[in-house]
């Protein structure tokens, strides 16, 4: 009986030591849960979210450039000579940032601002040299102004649409040249004559005349 008790005590002591050692030993890496490597887990799970966020940021940046290209409050008042030139030549109006601002405000009243926005977006695309950025801009222009599903769709004939569809197979900086020219001509023939006879243009002409009485 004495020897049996001694043997049981040895077993208990050995078991307690093993349990204590197991509790102090670090957990095996293979048995770690999803939180064991917090950095890796968070990074992997956030990749898709970051890509979606980057896409939203790219579109917001692009729209800010095309739809908010100018700030009329910060741009200085045009000269009387400039405003007079706008009433004589559509080309001169479109070459002047202040002229495009004023004309775009008029287009808003006619609910045809998309024509100017499309033209500006094409101008921006033609200046792009980075291939991936250029392709992204071309895609956004197509979705925003050419797609029949877009509320900002511009009026283009079937021939020009066919040209665009072919160009979009391998987009370049000049994918929308024909369409841009067609919209430019549309604004020149349709909206521009109404603008130079509008109260908006006459008010602007009067304002700059008062600012420059010597002219």
Coordinates of C-alpha atoms in Angstrom, one line a residue:
X1 CA 0.0 0.0 0.0
X2 CA 2.8 2.4 0.8
X3 CA 4.5 1.8 -2.5
X4 CA 1.2 2.4 -4.4
X5 CA 0.7 5.7 -2.6
X6 CA 4.2 6.9 -3.5
X7 CA 3.6 5.9 -7.1
X8 CA 0.3 7.9 -7.3
X9 CA 1.9 11.0 -5.8
X10 CA 4.7 10.8 -8.4
X11 CA 2.1 10.6 -11.2
X12 CA 0.2 13.6 -9.8
X13 CA 3.4 15.6 -9.5
X14 CA 4.4 14.8 -13.0
X15 CA 1.0 15.6 -14.4
X16 CA 1.0 19.0 -12.7
X17 CA 4.4 19.9 -14.0
X18 CA 3.4 19.0 -17.6
X19 CA 0.2 21.0 -17.3
X20 CA 2.2 24.0 -16.0
X21 CA 4.7 23.7 -18.8
X22 CA 1.9 23.5 -21.5
X23 CA 0.3 26.7 -20.0
X24 CA 3.5 28.6 -20.2
X25 CA 4.6 27.5 -23.7
X26 CA 3.6 29.8 -26.6
X27 CA 0.7 28.6 -28.8
X28 CA 1.6 26.9 -32.0
X29 CA 1.3 29.2 -35.0
X30 CA -0.8 26.7 -36.9
X31 CA -3.5 26.8 -34.3
X32 CA -3.8 30.6 -34.1
X33 CA -7.1 32.1 -34.8
X34 CA -7.9 34.9 -37.4
X35 CA -6.7 37.5 -34.8
X36 CA -3.3 35.9 -34.2
X37 CA -1.7 37.9 -37.0
X38 CA -3.7 41.1 -36.9
X39 CA -1.6 43.0 -39.4
X40 CA -1.8 40.4 -42.1
X41 CA -5.5 39.7 -41.5
X42 CA -6.5 43.4 -41.6
X43 CA -4.4 44.0 -44.7
X44 CA -5.9 41.1 -46.7
X45 CA -9.5 41.9 -45.8
X46 CA -9.1 45.6 -46.6
X47 CA -7.6 45.1 -50.1
X48 CA -11.0 44.9 -52.0
X49 CA -12.3 47.8 -49.9
X50 CA -9.4 49.9 -50.8
X51 CA -9.8 49.2 -54.5
X52 CA -13.4 50.2 -54.4
X53 CA -12.4 53.4 -52.5
X54 CA -9.7 54.2 -55.1
X55 CA -12.3 53.8 -57.9
X56 CA -14.7 56.2 -56.1
X57 CA -11.8 58.6 -55.6
X58 CA -10.8 58.5 -59.2
X59 CA -14.3 59.1 -60.4
X60 CA -14.8 62.0 -57.9
X61 CA -11.5 63.5 -59.0
X62 CA -12.4 63.2 -62.7
X63 CA -15.8 64.7 -62.2
X64 CA -14.3 67.6 -60.2
X65 CA -12.0 68.3 -63.1
X66 CA -14.7 68.2 -65.8
X67 CA -17.7 69.6 -64.0
X68 CA -15.9 72.0 -61.7
X69 CA -13.1 73.2 -64.0
X70 CA -13.6 76.8 -63.1
X71 CA -14.5 79.0 -60.2
X72 CA -16.3 82.1 -61.3
X73 CA -16.0 83.7 -57.9
X74 CA -12.2 83.6 -58.0
X75 CA -11.7 84.3 -61.7
X76 CA -11.2 88.0 -62.5
X77 CA -13.8 89.9 -64.4
X78 CA -13.2 89.8 -68.1
X79 CA -12.3 92.9 -70.0
X80 CA -14.8 94.8 -72.1
X81 CA -12.8 93.9 -75.2
X82 CA -13.0 90.2 -74.4
X83 CA -16.7 90.2 -73.8
X84 CA -17.3 92.0 -77.1
X85 CA -15.2 89.4 -78.9
X86 CA -17.4 86.7 -77.4
X87 CA -20.4 88.2 -79.1
X88 CA -18.6 88.3 -82.4
X89 CA -16.9 84.9 -82.5
X90 CA -17.8 81.5 -81.0
X91 CA -14.2 80.4 -81.4
X92 CA -12.9 83.3 -79.4
X93 CA -15.5 82.6 -76.7
X94 CA -14.4 78.9 -76.4
X95 CA -10.7 79.8 -76.3
X96 CA -11.2 82.0 -73.3
X97 CA -11.8 80.3 -69.9
X98 CA -14.0 83.1 -68.7
X99 CA -16.0 82.9 -71.9
X100 CA -16.5 79.2 -71.4
X101 CA -17.6 79.9 -67.8
X102 CA -20.2 82.4 -68.9
X103 CA -21.5 80.3 -71.7
X104 CA -21.7 77.2 -69.5
X105 CA -23.9 79.1 -67.0
X106 CA -26.2 80.0 -69.9
X107 CA -26.3 76.4 -71.0
X108 CA -27.4 75.4 -67.5
X109 CA -30.5 77.6 -67.9
X110 CA -31.3 75.7 -71.2
X111 CA -30.6 72.3 -69.5
X112 CA -27.9 71.5 -72.1
X113 CA -24.8 71.9 -69.9
X114 CA -23.7 68.3 -70.8
X115 CA -22.6 69.6 -74.2
X116 CA -20.0 71.9 -72.6
X117 CA -19.0 69.2 -70.0
X118 CA -18.5 66.7 -72.8
X119 CA -16.4 69.1 -74.8
X120 CA -14.2 69.9 -71.8
X121 CA -13.8 66.2 -70.9
X122 CA -12.6 65.5 -74.5
X123 CA -10.1 68.4 -74.2
X124 CA -8.8 66.9 -71.0
X125 CA -8.5 63.5 -72.6
X126 CA -6.5 64.8 -75.6
X127 CA -3.9 66.2 -73.2
X128 CA -3.4 62.9 -71.4
X129 CA -0.2 61.0 -72.0
X130 CA -0.4 58.2 -69.5
X131 CA -1.9 55.1 -71.2
X132 CA -3.8 53.6 -68.2
X133 CA -5.1 57.0 -67.1
X134 CA -6.1 57.8 -70.7
X135 CA -8.1 54.6 -71.0
X136 CA -9.8 55.2 -67.7
X137 CA -10.8 58.7 -68.8
X138 CA -12.1 57.4 -72.1
X139 CA -14.2 54.9 -70.3
X140 CA -15.7 57.5 -68.0
X141 CA -16.5 59.8 -70.9
X142 CA -18.2 57.0 -72.7
X143 CA -20.3 56.1 -69.7
X144 CA -21.2 59.7 -68.8
X145 CA -21.9 61.2 -72.2
X146 CA -22.2 58.6 -74.9
X147 CA -24.1 55.7 -73.2
X148 CA -27.8 55.8 -73.9
X149 CA -28.3 54.9 -70.3
X150 CA -26.7 58.1 -69.0
X151 CA -28.8 61.1 -68.0
X152 CA -26.0 63.3 -69.4
X153 CA -26.0 61.7 -72.8
X154 CA -25.2 64.1 -75.6
X155 CA -26.8 64.2 -79.0
X156 CA -24.7 62.3 -81.6
X157 CA -25.6 60.8 -84.9
X158 CA -25.3 57.1 -85.7
X159 CA -22.1 57.5 -87.8
X160 CA -20.2 59.2 -85.0
X161 CA -21.5 56.6 -82.5
X162 CA -20.1 53.8 -84.7
X163 CA -16.8 55.5 -84.9
X164 CA -16.7 55.8 -81.1
X165 CA -17.6 52.2 -80.6
X166 CA -14.7 51.1 -82.9
X167 CA -12.3 53.5 -81.1
X168 CA -13.3 52.1 -77.7
X169 CA -11.9 48.7 -78.6
X170 CA -8.4 50.3 -78.2
X171 CA -9.0 53.8 -76.7
X172 CA -6.6 56.6 -77.5
X173 CA -6.5 60.3 -76.6
X174 CA -8.4 61.0 -79.8
X175 CA -11.2 58.5 -79.5
X176 CA -13.9 61.2 -79.3
X177 CA -12.5 63.7 -81.8
X178 CA -15.4 63.3 -84.3
X179 CA -18.0 63.5 -81.5
X180 CA -16.3 66.6 -79.9
X181 CA -16.4 68.4 -83.2
X182 CA -20.1 67.5 -83.7
X183 CA -21.0 68.9 -80.2
X184 CA -18.9 72.0 -80.8
X185 CA -20.7 72.6 -84.0
X186 CA -24.1 72.0 -82.3
X187 CA -23.3 74.6 -79.6
X188 CA -22.1 77.1 -82.2
X189 CA -25.2 76.8 -84.4
X190 CA -27.9 76.2 -81.8
X191 CA -27.0 77.7 -78.4
X192 CA -24.5 80.4 -79.2
X193 CA -26.8 82.7 -81.2
X194 CA -29.3 82.6 -78.3
X195 CA -26.6 83.4 -75.8
X196 CA -25.3 86.5 -77.5
X197 CA -29.0 87.7 -77.6
X198 CA -29.7 86.7 -74.1
X199 CA -30.2 88.9 -71.0
X200 CA -27.2 87.1 -69.4
X201 CA -24.8 88.3 -72.1
X202 CA -26.2 91.8 -72.2
X203 CA -26.0 92.1 -68.4
X204 CA -22.4 90.9 -68.5
X205 CA -21.6 93.4 -71.2
X206 CA -23.1 96.2 -69.3
X207 CA -21.3 95.2 -66.1
X208 CA -17.9 95.2 -67.7
X209 CA -18.7 98.5 -69.5
X210 CA -19.4 100.1 -66.1
X211 CA -16.2 98.7 -64.7
X212 CA -14.2 100.1 -67.7
X213 CA -15.9 103.4 -68.5
X214 CA -12.8 104.6 -70.4
X215 CA -13.2 101.8 -72.9

